[in-house]
Coordinates of C-alpha atoms in Angstrom, one line a residue:
M991 CA 328.2 16.7 -61.2
S992 CA 326.4 19.8 -62.9
I993 CA 323.0 19.1 -64.9
S994 CA 325.0 20.0 -68.4
A995 CA 327.8 17.4 -67.6
A996 CA 325.4 14.8 -66.7
L997 CA 322.9 15.2 -70.1
L998 CA 326.0 15.5 -72.4
P999 CA 327.0 11.8 -73.0
E1000 CA 323.5 11.0 -74.0
F1001 CA 323.3 14.1 -75.8
D1002 CA 326.2 13.0 -77.9
Q1003 CA 325.2 9.3 -78.1
E1004 CA 321.8 10.2 -79.1
M1005 CA 322.8 12.9 -81.7
A1006 CA 325.1 10.1 -83.3
T1007 CA 322.2 7.7 -83.4
T1008 CA 319.8 9.9 -85.0
R1009 CA 322.4 11.1 -87.7
K1010 CA 322.8 7.5 -88.6
V1011 CA 319.1 7.0 -89.4
L1012 CA 318.4 10.6 -91.0
L1013 CA 321.1 9.7 -93.7
R1014 CA 319.5 6.5 -94.8
V1015 CA 316.1 8.3 -95.3
P1016 CA 316.4 8.1 -99.4
D1017 CA 315.7 11.2 -101.4
D1018 CA 313.5 8.8 -103.8
K1019 CA 311.3 8.2 -100.5
L1020 CA 310.8 11.0 -99.2
T1021 CA 307.0 11.3 -100.1
Y1022 CA 306.6 7.7 -98.3
K1023 CA 303.8 7.2 -96.2
P1024 CA 302.8 3.6 -94.7
H1025 CA 299.3 5.3 -93.7
P1026 CA 297.0 7.5 -95.0
K1027 CA 297.4 9.0 -91.4
S1028 CA 301.0 9.0 -91.3
F1029 CA 303.5 11.6 -92.0
D1030 CA 305.5 11.2 -94.9
M1031 CA 308.8 10.4 -94.6
A1032 CA 310.2 13.6 -95.1
T1033 CA 307.8 15.5 -92.7
L1034 CA 308.8 12.7 -90.4
A1035 CA 312.4 13.5 -90.8
V1036 CA 312.3 16.8 -90.4
H1037 CA 310.1 17.0 -87.2
I1038 CA 313.1 14.9 -85.8
A1039 CA 315.7 17.1 -86.9
Q1040 CA 313.7 20.2 -85.9
M1041 CA 313.1 18.7 -82.3
V1042 CA 316.7 19.2 -82.1
E1043 CA 316.4 23.0 -83.0
W1044 CA 313.6 22.9 -80.3
G1045 CA 315.8 22.0 -77.6
A1046 CA 318.4 25.1 -77.9
E1047 CA 314.7 27.1 -78.1
T1048 CA 313.8 25.7 -74.5
I1049 CA 317.1 26.9 -73.0
A1050 CA 317.2 30.2 -74.5
K1051 CA 313.2 31.0 -74.2
P1052 CA 310.6 31.0 -71.5
D1053 CA 307.9 29.5 -73.9
F1054 CA 306.4 28.5 -76.9
D1055 CA 303.8 29.3 -78.9
V1056 CA 302.5 26.8 -81.7
A1057 CA 299.7 29.2 -82.5
P1058 CA 300.1 32.8 -81.4
V1059 CA 297.2 35.6 -81.2
G1060 CA 297.4 37.1 -84.3
A1061 CA 300.7 35.7 -86.1
P1062 CA 300.7 32.7 -88.3
P1063 CA 301.0 29.4 -86.5
Y1064 CA 303.7 27.4 -86.5
Q1065 CA 305.4 25.6 -89.6
P1066 CA 307.7 23.5 -90.2
P1067 CA 310.3 23.8 -92.8
T1068 CA 310.7 21.1 -96.0
I1069 CA 313.6 19.9 -97.3
K1070 CA 313.9 18.8 -101.0
N1071 CA 316.6 15.9 -100.2
N1072 CA 319.0 14.1 -97.8
Q1073 CA 321.6 16.8 -98.0
E1074 CA 319.1 19.5 -96.8
L1075 CA 318.1 17.3 -94.2
I1076 CA 321.5 16.5 -92.5
A1077 CA 322.5 20.0 -93.3
M1078 CA 319.6 20.8 -90.9
L1079 CA 320.0 18.4 -88.3
D1080 CA 324.3 19.3 -87.9
K1081 CA 323.1 23.2 -87.2
N1082 CA 320.7 22.3 -85.1
I1083 CA 322.9 19.8 -83.0
A1084 CA 325.9 22.3 -82.8
T1085 CA 323.3 25.1 -81.7
F1086 CA 321.4 22.7 -79.1
R1087 CA 324.9 21.1 -77.9
T1088 CA 326.4 25.1 -77.1
A1089 CA 322.8 25.9 -75.3
I1090 CA 323.5 23.0 -72.8
E1091 CA 326.8 23.7 -72.5
G1092 CA 326.3 27.4 -71.6
A1093 CA 323.3 26.7 -69.3
T1094 CA 323.3 26.4 -65.5
D1095 CA 322.0 24.3 -63.1
E1096 CA 319.8 27.1 -61.8
H1097 CA 318.5 28.1 -65.4
F1098 CA 317.8 24.7 -66.2
M1099 CA 315.5 24.0 -63.7
Q1100 CA 313.5 27.7 -64.4
P1101 CA 310.0 27.1 -65.5
W1102 CA 309.2 26.5 -69.4
S1103 CA 305.7 26.6 -70.9
L1104 CA 304.5 25.3 -74.1
L1105 CA 301.7 27.5 -75.6
A1106 CA 298.6 27.6 -77.7
G1107 CA 297.1 30.9 -78.4
G1108 CA 299.1 32.3 -75.1
K1109 CA 297.8 29.8 -73.1
P1110 CA 299.4 27.2 -71.0
I1111 CA 299.3 23.3 -72.5
F1112 CA 302.0 22.9 -69.8
T1113 CA 304.9 24.1 -67.5
M1114 CA 307.4 22.5 -66.3
P1115 CA 311.3 22.5 -65.6
R1116 CA 313.4 23.3 -68.7
V1117 CA 315.8 20.1 -67.9
A1118 CA 312.4 18.2 -67.9
V1119 CA 311.0 19.4 -71.1
I1120 CA 314.6 18.5 -72.9
R1121 CA 314.4 15.3 -71.5
G1122 CA 311.4 14.4 -72.2
M1123 CA 309.3 16.7 -74.8
V1124 CA 312.6 16.8 -76.9
L1125 CA 315.0 13.6 -76.5
N1126 CA 312.1 11.1 -75.5
H1127 CA 310.2 12.4 -78.2
L1128 CA 313.1 12.4 -80.4
I1129 CA 313.9 9.0 -79.7
H1130 CA 310.0 7.7 -80.2
H1131 CA 310.0 9.6 -83.6
R1132 CA 313.1 8.1 -84.5
G1133 CA 311.8 4.4 -84.0
A1134 CA 308.9 5.5 -86.0
L1135 CA 311.3 6.3 -88.9
S1136 CA 313.7 3.2 -88.9
V1137 CA 309.2 1.6 -89.4
Y1138 CA 309.5 3.7 -92.9
L1139 CA 313.5 2.4 -94.0
R1140 CA 312.6 -1.1 -93.0
L1141 CA 309.4 -1.3 -95.3
N1142 CA 311.4 0.2 -97.8
D1143 CA 314.1 -2.2 -97.6
V1144 CA 316.8 0.5 -96.3
P1145 CA 319.3 -1.2 -94.4
L1146 CA 318.9 0.0 -90.6
P1147 CA 322.1 0.9 -88.8
A1148 CA 322.9 0.0 -85.2
M1149 CA 321.4 1.7 -82.6
Y1150 CA 321.6 0.6 -78.7
G1151 CA 323.6 -2.9 -80.1
P1152 CA 323.5 -4.8 -83.7
S1153 CA 320.8 -4.6 -86.1
A1154 CA 319.6 -7.1 -88.3
D1155 CA 321.6 -5.4 -90.8
E1156 CA 324.4 -4.7 -89.2
Q1157 CA 326.2 -7.5 -87.0
Q1158 CA 329.1 -6.0 -85.9

């Protein structure tokens, strides 16, 4: 079985779950922060949606520089409402899925680097970046977002089984 064939079932499941959670982000709570050091809800939700795009970028490019020399550092996009968030997510899911489908095992095993100012922070095979730094990272932040939603009395969708709000 190819790496892409092994990744796609999990990818589809995690993207469906991510979409269910992001659909719950209320427009009137985008500025909510549970703690002064926390992201606000919009920033956290956009971070999750952007990680999906990072997966496609990991497949397409050999590296990413968060603070390129002589250029402005990475700036995440912003949203005005949930509709914009879901549009961003759906676009990124489609692009990432297509990239996974088109990548060969050899391509997945090639090194990829995260850079800051042209200097490597880490280098590992693309498949390890996708699994660890994209999917696991996304799942971690999705869990944090579910706490934000719970603290705002927003019913949580089922993720890995029924939630307290969806007992089906």
